[in-house]
Amino acid sequence: MNTTAHHATDLDHLRAALETSCVVGTWGWDHVRGVVVYDEGAARLLTGDPELAGRELKGPGALALVHPADMTWLMDHMLRAIRLGGVVLAEYRVFLMDGTVRWLLSRGRTYHDAASQPIRSHGILIDITEMRDGGERYVLGTPSAGEDALARAADLAISLKRSLNADTPPEVTAAADLLLLSLGRAIARTVEHH
């Protein structure tokens, strides 16, 4: 197999893996220049126009399809996560051009320069509409003061476990099981001490 054909096969495998895991788009945010760049899937879901893929976007048009009820808290959460650095994780709704509502999970990472200023964030969008159980919106960031961190982590781990299927690699399933077991033990210890 020649190099070009091998590369195309690798890309096809990557696309299939991303589709299976419900990854529907990627995004990049240049904080220094104040622009975002989406791939075709993210451009379609967040702006309504897949032709905007690969272009530098600014302002409200970059998030034109985000549900109005989610816009304020989402922007507050993103700005806080950017300031703090590290993982950015938020679940929110978008209105598609056909009028349907989809739930997206945006996961990424923010990087800072030597002076602790945010320089860029990169991430993926996962369509979690089918996984939603009519329950709670999960947003991972700095927990509020009154929030029970272990209970919140257990809820997130349960959601993670529910999202896995028969095609999930065994090491990922084992890691999810170990996480749930460890959280259960930690919660039990805190209950015993009270």
Short mmCIF file of N, CA and C in Angstrom, two decimals:
data_model
loop_
_atom_site.label_atom_id
_atom_site.label_comp_id
_atom_site.label_asym_id
_atom_site.label_seq_id
_atom_site.Cartn_x
_atom_site.Cartn_y
_atom_site.Cartn_z
N MET A 1 0.86 -1.18 0.00
CA MET A 1 0.00 0.00 0.00
C MET A 1 0.90 1.23 0.00
N ASN A 2 0.60 2.18 -0.88
CA ASN A 2 1.43 3.38 -0.93
C ASN A 2 1.09 4.31 0.24
N THR A 3 1.95 5.30 0.45
CA THR A 3 1.81 6.20 1.60
C THR A 3 0.50 6.98 1.55
N THR A 4 0.12 7.45 0.38
CA THR A 4 -1.12 8.23 0.25
C THR A 4 -2.33 7.37 0.59
N ALA A 5 -2.39 6.15 0.09
CA ALA A 5 -3.51 5.26 0.37
C ALA A 5 -3.54 4.89 1.86
N HIS A 6 -2.36 4.66 2.44
CA HIS A 6 -2.27 4.33 3.87
C HIS A 6 -2.78 5.50 4.72
N HIS A 7 -2.38 6.73 4.34
CA HIS A 7 -2.82 7.94 5.05
C HIS A 7 -4.34 8.09 4.96
N ALA A 8 -4.90 7.85 3.77
CA ALA A 8 -6.36 7.95 3.58
C ALA A 8 -7.07 6.92 4.45
N THR A 9 -6.54 5.71 4.53
CA THR A 9 -7.13 4.67 5.37
C THR A 9 -7.08 5.07 6.84
N ASP A 10 -5.96 5.63 7.28
CA ASP A 10 -5.84 6.10 8.66
C ASP A 10 -6.87 7.19 8.96
N LEU A 11 -7.05 8.12 8.02
CA LEU A 11 -8.05 9.18 8.21
C LEU A 11 -9.45 8.61 8.26
N ASP A 12 -9.74 7.62 7.42
CA ASP A 12 -11.06 6.98 7.44
C ASP A 12 -11.30 6.30 8.78
N HIS A 13 -10.28 5.62 9.31
CA HIS A 13 -10.40 4.97 10.62
C HIS A 13 -10.62 6.00 11.71
N LEU A 14 -9.90 7.11 11.64
CA LEU A 14 -10.06 8.16 12.64
C LEU A 14 -11.46 8.75 12.57
N ARG A 15 -11.94 9.04 11.38
CA ARG A 15 -13.31 9.59 11.23
C ARG A 15 -14.34 8.61 11.78
N ALA A 16 -14.18 7.32 11.48
CA ALA A 16 -15.13 6.31 11.98
C ALA A 16 -15.10 6.26 13.50
N ALA A 17 -13.91 6.32 14.08
CA ALA A 17 -13.80 6.30 15.55
C ALA A 17 -14.46 7.54 16.16
N LEU A 18 -14.26 8.70 15.54
CA LEU A 18 -14.86 9.92 16.05
C LEU A 18 -16.38 9.86 15.94
N GLU A 19 -16.90 9.34 14.82
CA GLU A 19 -18.35 9.21 14.67
C GLU A 19 -18.92 8.27 15.71
N THR A 20 -18.26 7.15 15.95
CA THR A 20 -18.72 6.18 16.94
C THR A 20 -18.78 6.80 18.32
N SER A 21 -17.83 7.65 18.63
CA SER A 21 -17.80 8.28 19.95
C SER A 21 -18.64 9.56 19.99
N CYS A 22 -19.40 9.82 18.92
CA CYS A 22 -20.30 10.97 18.83
C CYS A 22 -19.56 12.30 18.74
N VAL A 23 -18.26 12.29 18.41
CA VAL A 23 -17.54 13.54 18.20
C VAL A 23 -18.03 14.12 16.88
N VAL A 24 -18.54 15.33 16.93
CA VAL A 24 -19.15 15.93 15.74
C VAL A 24 -18.42 17.18 15.26
N GLY A 25 -17.40 17.60 15.98
CA GLY A 25 -16.68 18.78 15.54
C GLY A 25 -15.48 19.09 16.41
N THR A 26 -14.63 19.96 15.89
CA THR A 26 -13.47 20.43 16.66
C THR A 26 -13.44 21.95 16.61
N TRP A 27 -12.81 22.54 17.61
CA TRP A 27 -12.71 24.00 17.68
C TRP A 27 -11.35 24.41 18.22
N GLY A 28 -10.95 25.61 17.85
CA GLY A 28 -9.72 26.20 18.36
C GLY A 28 -9.99 27.67 18.63
N TRP A 29 -9.48 28.18 19.74
CA TRP A 29 -9.73 29.56 20.14
C TRP A 29 -8.40 30.23 20.41
N ASP A 30 -8.06 31.22 19.61
CA ASP A 30 -6.84 32.00 19.80
C ASP A 30 -7.21 33.19 20.69
N HIS A 31 -6.81 33.14 21.96
CA HIS A 31 -7.20 34.18 22.91
C HIS A 31 -6.45 35.49 22.68
N VAL A 32 -5.26 35.40 22.14
CA VAL A 32 -4.47 36.60 21.89
C VAL A 32 -5.14 37.45 20.80
N ARG A 33 -5.60 36.80 19.74
CA ARG A 33 -6.23 37.51 18.63
C ARG A 33 -7.75 37.58 18.76
N GLY A 34 -8.32 36.81 19.70
CA GLY A 34 -9.77 36.86 19.91
C GLY A 34 -10.58 36.23 18.79
N VAL A 35 -10.08 35.14 18.21
CA VAL A 35 -10.79 34.47 17.12
C VAL A 35 -10.94 32.98 17.42
N VAL A 36 -12.01 32.40 16.87
CA VAL A 36 -12.20 30.95 16.94
C VAL A 36 -12.18 30.40 15.52
N VAL A 37 -11.76 29.14 15.40
CA VAL A 37 -11.77 28.43 14.12
C VAL A 37 -12.42 27.08 14.37
N TYR A 38 -13.41 26.74 13.54
CA TYR A 38 -14.12 25.48 13.65
C TYR A 38 -13.82 24.60 12.46
N ASP A 39 -13.98 23.28 12.65
CA ASP A 39 -14.01 22.40 11.49
C ASP A 39 -15.44 22.44 10.95
N GLU A 40 -15.73 21.68 9.92
CA GLU A 40 -17.05 21.74 9.28
C GLU A 40 -18.18 21.38 10.24
N GLY A 41 -17.99 20.33 11.04
CA GLY A 41 -19.04 19.91 11.97
C GLY A 41 -19.34 20.97 13.02
N ALA A 42 -18.31 21.54 13.60
CA ALA A 42 -18.52 22.58 14.62
C ALA A 42 -19.13 23.82 14.00
N ALA A 43 -18.70 24.18 12.79
CA ALA A 43 -19.27 25.37 12.12
C ALA A 43 -20.75 25.16 11.86
N ARG A 44 -21.13 23.97 11.44
CA ARG A 44 -22.54 23.68 11.17
C ARG A 44 -23.36 23.76 12.44
N LEU A 45 -22.85 23.19 13.54
CA LEU A 45 -23.61 23.12 14.78
C LEU A 45 -23.64 24.43 15.56
N LEU A 46 -22.59 25.23 15.45
CA LEU A 46 -22.52 26.45 16.26
C LEU A 46 -22.89 27.72 15.50
N THR A 47 -22.70 27.72 14.18
CA THR A 47 -23.02 28.92 13.40
C THR A 47 -24.16 28.69 12.42
N GLY A 48 -24.42 27.42 12.07
CA GLY A 48 -25.42 27.11 11.06
C GLY A 48 -24.88 27.12 9.65
N ASP A 49 -23.59 27.40 9.49
CA ASP A 49 -23.00 27.51 8.16
C ASP A 49 -21.70 26.72 8.08
N PRO A 50 -21.74 25.48 7.52
CA PRO A 50 -20.52 24.69 7.41
C PRO A 50 -19.45 25.33 6.53
N GLU A 51 -19.85 26.30 5.70
CA GLU A 51 -18.89 27.00 4.84
C GLU A 51 -17.93 27.88 5.65
N LEU A 52 -18.26 28.12 6.92
CA LEU A 52 -17.39 28.93 7.78
C LEU A 52 -16.23 28.11 8.37
N ALA A 53 -16.20 26.81 8.07
CA ALA A 53 -15.12 25.95 8.57
C ALA A 53 -13.77 26.49 8.10
N GLY A 54 -12.83 26.54 9.03
CA GLY A 54 -11.48 26.97 8.71
C GLY A 54 -11.28 28.48 8.70
N ARG A 55 -12.35 29.23 8.85
CA ARG A 55 -12.24 30.69 8.86
C ARG A 55 -12.15 31.20 10.29
N GLU A 56 -11.50 32.33 10.45
CA GLU A 56 -11.41 32.96 11.76
C GLU A 56 -12.70 33.73 12.03
N LEU A 57 -13.36 33.41 13.15
CA LEU A 57 -14.64 34.02 13.50
C LEU A 57 -14.52 34.79 14.80
N LYS A 58 -15.30 35.86 14.90
CA LYS A 58 -15.36 36.68 16.11
C LYS A 58 -16.81 36.98 16.42
N GLY A 59 -17.07 37.31 17.68
CA GLY A 59 -18.37 37.86 18.06
C GLY A 59 -19.49 36.86 18.13
N PRO A 60 -20.72 37.36 18.25
CA PRO A 60 -21.90 36.53 18.46
C PRO A 60 -22.15 35.52 17.35
N GLY A 61 -21.75 35.83 16.13
CA GLY A 61 -21.97 34.91 15.02
C GLY A 61 -21.27 33.58 15.21
N ALA A 62 -20.20 33.56 15.99
CA ALA A 62 -19.44 32.33 16.23
C ALA A 62 -20.24 31.34 17.07
N LEU A 63 -21.25 31.81 17.80
CA LEU A 63 -22.10 30.95 18.63
C LEU A 63 -23.59 31.19 18.33
N ALA A 64 -23.88 31.46 17.07
CA ALA A 64 -25.23 31.88 16.68
C ALA A 64 -26.31 30.86 17.03
N LEU A 65 -26.00 29.56 17.04
CA LEU A 65 -27.04 28.56 17.28
C LEU A 65 -27.13 28.08 18.73
N VAL A 66 -26.30 28.62 19.62
CA VAL A 66 -26.39 28.23 21.03
C VAL A 66 -27.73 28.72 21.58
N HIS A 67 -28.40 27.85 22.31
CA HIS A 67 -29.71 28.16 22.89
C HIS A 67 -29.60 29.44 23.73
N PRO A 68 -30.50 30.40 23.55
CA PRO A 68 -30.42 31.66 24.30
C PRO A 68 -30.40 31.47 25.82
N ALA A 69 -31.10 30.45 26.31
CA ALA A 69 -31.12 30.21 27.76
C ALA A 69 -29.78 29.70 28.28
N ASP A 70 -28.94 29.19 27.39
CA ASP A 70 -27.64 28.66 27.80
C ASP A 70 -26.49 29.64 27.56
N MET A 71 -26.72 30.66 26.76
CA MET A 71 -25.64 31.54 26.31
C MET A 71 -24.91 32.24 27.46
N THR A 72 -25.63 32.85 28.39
CA THR A 72 -24.98 33.64 29.44
C THR A 72 -24.13 32.77 30.34
N TRP A 73 -24.71 31.68 30.87
CA TRP A 73 -23.91 30.84 31.78
C TRP A 73 -22.77 30.17 31.04
N LEU A 74 -22.99 29.81 29.76
CA LEU A 74 -21.92 29.18 28.99
C LEU A 74 -20.74 30.13 28.81
N MET A 75 -21.02 31.37 28.46
CA MET A 75 -19.94 32.33 28.29
C MET A 75 -19.23 32.59 29.62
N ASP A 76 -19.98 32.73 30.70
CA ASP A 76 -19.36 32.92 32.02
C ASP A 76 -18.46 31.74 32.37
N HIS A 77 -18.96 30.53 32.13
CA HIS A 77 -18.20 29.32 32.44
C HIS A 77 -16.93 29.25 31.58
N MET A 78 -17.06 29.51 30.29
CA MET A 78 -15.90 29.44 29.40
C MET A 78 -14.84 30.46 29.79
N LEU A 79 -15.27 31.68 30.09
CA LEU A 79 -14.30 32.72 30.47
C LEU A 79 -13.60 32.37 31.78
N ARG A 80 -14.33 31.80 32.74
CA ARG A 80 -13.73 31.38 34.01
C ARG A 80 -12.74 30.24 33.76
N ALA A 81 -13.13 29.27 32.93
CA ALA A 81 -12.25 28.14 32.63
C ALA A 81 -10.99 28.61 31.91
N ILE A 82 -11.12 29.57 31.02
CA ILE A 82 -9.96 30.10 30.30
C ILE A 82 -9.01 30.80 31.26
N ARG A 83 -9.59 31.57 32.16
CA ARG A 83 -8.76 32.29 33.14
C ARG A 83 -7.99 31.32 34.03
N LEU A 84 -8.65 30.22 34.45
CA LEU A 84 -8.02 29.26 35.35
C LEU A 84 -7.10 28.28 34.61
N GLY A 85 -7.37 28.03 33.34
CA GLY A 85 -6.57 27.09 32.57
C GLY A 85 -7.02 25.66 32.78
N GLY A 86 -6.39 24.75 32.07
CA GLY A 86 -6.71 23.34 32.20
C GLY A 86 -7.91 22.94 31.38
N VAL A 87 -8.64 21.94 31.86
CA VAL A 87 -9.76 21.35 31.13
C VAL A 87 -10.96 22.28 31.11
N VAL A 88 -11.58 22.36 29.95
CA VAL A 88 -12.81 23.11 29.76
C VAL A 88 -13.87 22.06 29.38
N LEU A 89 -14.96 22.00 30.14
CA LEU A 89 -16.00 21.01 29.87
C LEU A 89 -17.36 21.64 30.15
N ALA A 90 -18.23 21.65 29.15
CA ALA A 90 -19.57 22.24 29.35
C ALA A 90 -20.57 21.52 28.46
N GLU A 91 -21.79 21.40 28.97
CA GLU A 91 -22.89 20.78 28.25
C GLU A 91 -23.95 21.84 28.00
N TYR A 92 -24.39 21.97 26.75
CA TYR A 92 -25.35 23.01 26.41
C TYR A 92 -26.14 22.61 25.16
N ARG A 93 -27.18 23.40 24.87
CA ARG A 93 -28.07 23.12 23.76
C ARG A 93 -27.78 24.05 22.57
N VAL A 94 -28.06 23.52 21.37
CA VAL A 94 -28.03 24.33 20.17
C VAL A 94 -29.32 24.07 19.39
N PHE A 95 -29.80 25.12 18.69
CA PHE A 95 -30.92 25.00 17.77
C PHE A 95 -30.35 24.79 16.38
N LEU A 96 -30.69 23.68 15.75
CA LEU A 96 -30.21 23.46 14.39
C LEU A 96 -31.10 24.22 13.41
N MET A 97 -30.64 24.33 12.18
CA MET A 97 -31.36 25.09 11.17
C MET A 97 -32.74 24.49 10.88
N ASP A 98 -32.90 23.17 11.10
CA ASP A 98 -34.21 22.54 10.86
C ASP A 98 -35.16 22.68 12.05
N GLY A 99 -34.72 23.39 13.10
CA GLY A 99 -35.57 23.63 14.26
C GLY A 99 -35.40 22.64 15.40
N THR A 100 -34.62 21.59 15.19
CA THR A 100 -34.41 20.62 16.27
C THR A 100 -33.39 21.15 17.26
N VAL A 101 -33.48 20.62 18.48
CA VAL A 101 -32.53 20.98 19.53
C VAL A 101 -31.60 19.79 19.76
N ARG A 102 -30.31 20.06 19.79
CA ARG A 102 -29.31 19.03 20.08
C ARG A 102 -28.54 19.45 21.32
N TRP A 103 -28.10 18.47 22.07
CA TRP A 103 -27.26 18.71 23.25
C TRP A 103 -25.82 18.41 22.87
N LEU A 104 -24.94 19.35 23.18
CA LEU A 104 -23.52 19.19 22.89
C LEU A 104 -22.72 19.20 24.18
N LEU A 105 -21.66 18.42 24.19
CA LEU A 105 -20.67 18.46 25.25
C LEU A 105 -19.40 18.98 24.60
N SER A 106 -18.94 20.11 25.08
CA SER A 106 -17.71 20.70 24.56
C SER A 106 -16.60 20.39 25.56
N ARG A 107 -15.54 19.74 25.06
CA ARG A 107 -14.42 19.39 25.93
C ARG A 107 -13.14 19.87 25.28
N GLY A 108 -12.34 20.57 26.07
CA GLY A 108 -11.08 21.06 25.54
C GLY A 108 -10.11 21.40 26.64
N ARG A 109 -9.05 22.08 26.26
CA ARG A 109 -8.01 22.45 27.21
C ARG A 109 -7.52 23.85 26.86
N THR A 110 -7.27 24.64 27.90
CA THR A 110 -6.73 25.99 27.73
C THR A 110 -5.27 26.00 28.15
N TYR A 111 -4.47 26.69 27.38
CA TYR A 111 -3.04 26.80 27.64
C TYR A 111 -2.68 28.25 27.93
N HIS A 112 -1.75 28.44 28.88
CA HIS A 112 -1.28 29.77 29.27
C HIS A 112 0.19 29.94 28.91
N ASP A 113 0.60 31.19 28.78
CA ASP A 113 2.01 31.47 28.53
C ASP A 113 2.75 31.55 29.87
N ALA A 114 4.02 31.89 29.82
CA ALA A 114 4.86 31.95 31.02
C ALA A 114 4.36 32.99 32.02
N ALA A 115 3.62 34.00 31.55
CA ALA A 115 3.09 35.04 32.42
C ALA A 115 1.68 34.71 32.91
N SER A 116 1.26 33.44 32.71
CA SER A 116 -0.06 32.95 33.13
C SER A 116 -1.22 33.60 32.39
N GLN A 117 -0.96 34.09 31.18
CA GLN A 117 -2.02 34.66 30.35
C GLN A 117 -2.52 33.58 29.39
N PRO A 118 -3.85 33.47 29.21
CA PRO A 118 -4.36 32.46 28.27
C PRO A 118 -3.93 32.79 26.84
N ILE A 119 -3.45 31.76 26.14
CA ILE A 119 -3.03 32.00 24.76
C ILE A 119 -3.91 31.24 23.76
N ARG A 120 -4.32 30.02 24.11
CA ARG A 120 -5.16 29.27 23.17
C ARG A 120 -5.91 28.17 23.90
N SER A 121 -7.02 27.77 23.28
CA SER A 121 -7.80 26.61 23.73
C SER A 121 -8.12 25.78 22.49
N HIS A 122 -8.15 24.47 22.66
CA HIS A 122 -8.52 23.55 21.59
C HIS A 122 -9.46 22.52 22.17
N GLY A 123 -10.40 22.04 21.37
CA GLY A 123 -11.29 21.02 21.89
C GLY A 123 -12.16 20.36 20.84
N ILE A 124 -13.07 19.53 21.35
CA ILE A 124 -13.99 18.78 20.51
C ILE A 124 -15.42 19.04 20.96
N LEU A 125 -16.36 18.77 20.07
CA LEU A 125 -17.78 18.79 20.38
C LEU A 125 -18.30 17.37 20.25
N ILE A 126 -19.05 16.94 21.26
CA ILE A 126 -19.65 15.61 21.25
C ILE A 126 -21.16 15.80 21.31
N ASP A 127 -21.89 15.15 20.41
CA ASP A 127 -23.35 15.20 20.42
C ASP A 127 -23.83 14.18 21.45
N ILE A 128 -24.41 14.68 22.54
CA ILE A 128 -24.86 13.79 23.62
C ILE A 128 -26.37 13.73 23.72
N THR A 129 -27.06 14.16 22.67
CA THR A 129 -28.52 14.19 22.70
C THR A 129 -29.09 12.83 23.07
N GLU A 130 -28.58 11.77 22.46
CA GLU A 130 -29.10 10.43 22.73
C GLU A 130 -28.76 9.93 24.13
N MET A 131 -27.71 10.46 24.73
CA MET A 131 -27.29 10.00 26.06
C MET A 131 -28.02 10.70 27.19
N ARG A 132 -28.64 11.82 26.90
CA ARG A 132 -29.30 12.57 27.97
C ARG A 132 -30.44 11.75 28.54
N ASP A 133 -30.54 11.76 29.83
CA ASP A 133 -31.59 10.98 30.49
C ASP A 133 -32.62 11.91 31.11
N GLY A 134 -32.81 13.08 30.53
CA GLY A 134 -33.78 14.02 31.07
C GLY A 134 -33.29 14.63 32.37
N GLY A 135 -32.03 14.40 32.67
CA GLY A 135 -31.51 14.83 33.95
C GLY A 135 -30.80 16.14 33.90
N GLU A 136 -29.79 16.18 34.58
CA GLU A 136 -29.08 17.39 34.94
C GLU A 136 -28.01 17.77 33.94
N ARG A 137 -27.76 19.03 33.80
CA ARG A 137 -26.68 19.53 32.97
C ARG A 137 -25.39 19.39 33.78
N TYR A 138 -24.39 18.81 33.16
CA TYR A 138 -23.11 18.68 33.84
C TYR A 138 -22.15 19.71 33.29
N VAL A 139 -21.58 20.47 34.18
CA VAL A 139 -20.57 21.44 33.83
C VAL A 139 -19.41 21.22 34.79
N LEU A 140 -18.26 20.95 34.25
CA LEU A 140 -17.10 20.72 35.09
C LEU A 140 -16.26 21.98 35.10
N GLY A 141 -15.98 22.44 36.26
CA GLY A 141 -15.15 23.63 36.42
C GLY A 141 -14.79 23.69 37.89
N THR A 142 -14.66 24.85 38.41
CA THR A 142 -14.41 25.00 39.83
C THR A 142 -15.75 24.82 40.54
N PRO A 143 -15.88 23.79 41.41
CA PRO A 143 -17.17 23.55 42.06
C PRO A 143 -17.52 24.68 43.02
N SER A 144 -18.83 24.90 43.16
CA SER A 144 -19.28 25.91 44.10
C SER A 144 -18.99 25.44 45.52
N ALA A 145 -18.96 26.38 46.45
CA ALA A 145 -18.55 26.09 47.82
C ALA A 145 -19.41 25.02 48.48
N GLY A 146 -20.72 25.01 48.22
CA GLY A 146 -21.61 24.07 48.88
C GLY A 146 -21.73 22.73 48.18
N GLU A 147 -21.03 22.54 47.08
CA GLU A 147 -21.18 21.33 46.29
C GLU A 147 -20.35 20.19 46.86
N ASP A 148 -20.93 19.01 46.96
CA ASP A 148 -20.23 17.82 47.42
C ASP A 148 -19.42 17.26 46.25
N ALA A 149 -18.12 17.46 46.29
CA ALA A 149 -17.25 17.11 45.17
C ALA A 149 -17.29 15.61 44.86
N LEU A 150 -17.31 14.75 45.87
CA LEU A 150 -17.33 13.31 45.62
C LEU A 150 -18.64 12.88 44.98
N ALA A 151 -19.76 13.42 45.45
CA ALA A 151 -21.05 13.06 44.86
C ALA A 151 -21.11 13.54 43.41
N ARG A 152 -20.62 14.72 43.16
CA ARG A 152 -20.59 15.26 41.79
C ARG A 152 -19.71 14.40 40.89
N ALA A 153 -18.55 14.01 41.41
CA ALA A 153 -17.65 13.15 40.63
C ALA A 153 -18.30 11.79 40.36
N ALA A 154 -19.02 11.26 41.34
CA ALA A 154 -19.71 9.98 41.15
C ALA A 154 -20.79 10.10 40.07
N ASP A 155 -21.54 11.20 40.08
CA ASP A 155 -22.55 11.42 39.04
C ASP A 155 -21.92 11.47 37.66
N LEU A 156 -20.79 12.18 37.56
CA LEU A 156 -20.10 12.26 36.28
C LEU A 156 -19.55 10.91 35.85
N ALA A 157 -19.03 10.13 36.79
CA ALA A 157 -18.49 8.81 36.48
C ALA A 157 -19.60 7.86 36.03
N ILE A 158 -20.78 7.97 36.64
CA ILE A 158 -21.92 7.15 36.22
C ILE A 158 -22.32 7.52 34.80
N SER A 159 -22.36 8.81 34.49
CA SER A 159 -22.68 9.24 33.13
C SER A 159 -21.65 8.70 32.14
N LEU A 160 -20.37 8.75 32.54
CA LEU A 160 -19.32 8.21 31.69
C LEU A 160 -19.55 6.72 31.43
N LYS A 161 -19.82 5.97 32.47
CA LYS A 161 -20.04 4.53 32.35
C LYS A 161 -21.22 4.23 31.44
N ARG A 162 -22.30 5.00 31.57
CA ARG A 162 -23.49 4.80 30.74
C ARG A 162 -23.21 5.09 29.27
N SER A 163 -22.25 5.97 28.99
CA SER A 163 -21.97 6.33 27.61
C SER A 163 -21.13 5.29 26.88
N LEU A 164 -20.52 4.36 27.61
CA LEU A 164 -19.69 3.33 26.99
C LEU A 164 -20.58 2.25 26.38
N ASN A 165 -20.11 1.63 25.30
CA ASN A 165 -20.88 0.57 24.66
C ASN A 165 -19.99 -0.65 24.42
N ALA A 166 -20.52 -1.64 23.71
CA ALA A 166 -19.79 -2.89 23.48
C ALA A 166 -18.52 -2.69 22.68
N ASP A 167 -18.43 -1.62 21.91
CA ASP A 167 -17.24 -1.35 21.11
C ASP A 167 -16.15 -0.62 21.86
N THR A 168 -16.42 -0.26 23.10
CA THR A 168 -15.44 0.48 23.90
C THR A 168 -14.26 -0.44 24.21
N PRO A 169 -13.04 0.05 24.04
CA PRO A 169 -11.87 -0.78 24.37
C PRO A 169 -11.93 -1.25 25.83
N PRO A 170 -11.53 -2.48 26.09
CA PRO A 170 -11.63 -3.04 27.45
C PRO A 170 -10.89 -2.23 28.51
N GLU A 171 -9.75 -1.61 28.13
CA GLU A 171 -9.00 -0.84 29.12
C GLU A 171 -9.76 0.42 29.53
N VAL A 172 -10.57 0.97 28.63
CA VAL A 172 -11.38 2.14 28.97
C VAL A 172 -12.51 1.73 29.91
N THR A 173 -13.16 0.60 29.61
CA THR A 173 -14.22 0.08 30.48
C THR A 173 -13.66 -0.23 31.87
N ALA A 174 -12.49 -0.86 31.92
CA ALA A 174 -11.87 -1.19 33.21
C ALA A 174 -11.53 0.09 33.99
N ALA A 175 -11.05 1.10 33.31
CA ALA A 175 -10.73 2.37 33.99
C ALA A 175 -11.99 3.02 34.54
N ALA A 176 -13.08 2.98 33.78
CA ALA A 176 -14.35 3.55 34.25
C ALA A 176 -14.85 2.78 35.48
N ASP A 177 -14.74 1.45 35.44
CA ASP A 177 -15.16 0.63 36.58
C ASP A 177 -14.32 0.93 37.82
N LEU A 178 -13.01 1.06 37.62
CA LEU A 178 -12.12 1.36 38.74
C LEU A 178 -12.43 2.73 39.33
N LEU A 179 -12.70 3.71 38.48
CA LEU A 179 -13.07 5.04 38.95
C LEU A 179 -14.34 4.98 39.80
N LEU A 180 -15.36 4.27 39.33
CA LEU A 180 -16.61 4.14 40.10
C LEU A 180 -16.36 3.45 41.43
N LEU A 181 -15.57 2.39 41.42
CA LEU A 181 -15.26 1.67 42.66
C LEU A 181 -14.53 2.57 43.64
N SER A 182 -13.54 3.30 43.16
CA SER A 182 -12.77 4.20 44.03
C SER A 182 -13.64 5.31 44.60
N LEU A 183 -14.50 5.88 43.78
CA LEU A 183 -15.40 6.93 44.27
C LEU A 183 -16.37 6.36 45.31
N GLY A 184 -16.88 5.16 45.05
CA GLY A 184 -17.79 4.53 46.01
C GLY A 184 -17.11 4.31 47.36
N ARG A 185 -15.89 3.85 47.33
CA ARG A 185 -15.14 3.64 48.58
C ARG A 185 -14.90 4.97 49.30
N ALA A 186 -14.54 6.01 48.55
CA ALA A 186 -14.29 7.32 49.17
C ALA A 186 -15.57 7.88 49.79
N ILE A 187 -16.69 7.72 49.11
CA ILE A 187 -17.97 8.21 49.65
C ILE A 187 -18.33 7.43 50.90
N ALA A 188 -18.10 6.11 50.88
CA ALA A 188 -18.40 5.29 52.05
C ALA A 188 -17.56 5.72 53.24
N ARG A 189 -16.30 6.05 53.02
CA ARG A 189 -15.44 6.51 54.12
C ARG A 189 -15.95 7.83 54.71
N THR A 190 -16.41 8.73 53.86
CA THR A 190 -16.91 10.01 54.38
C THR A 190 -18.20 9.81 55.15
N VAL A 191 -19.03 8.86 54.74
CA VAL A 191 -20.29 8.57 55.45
C VAL A 191 -19.98 7.97 56.81
N GLU A 192 -18.99 7.07 56.88
CA GLU A 192 -18.60 6.45 58.15
C GLU A 192 -18.12 7.47 59.17
N HIS A 193 -17.44 8.52 58.67
CA HIS A 193 -16.87 9.54 59.57
C HIS A 193 -17.92 10.52 60.07
N HIS A 194 -19.10 10.53 59.49
CA HIS A 194 -20.13 11.49 59.90
C HIS A 194 -21.08 10.89 60.84
#
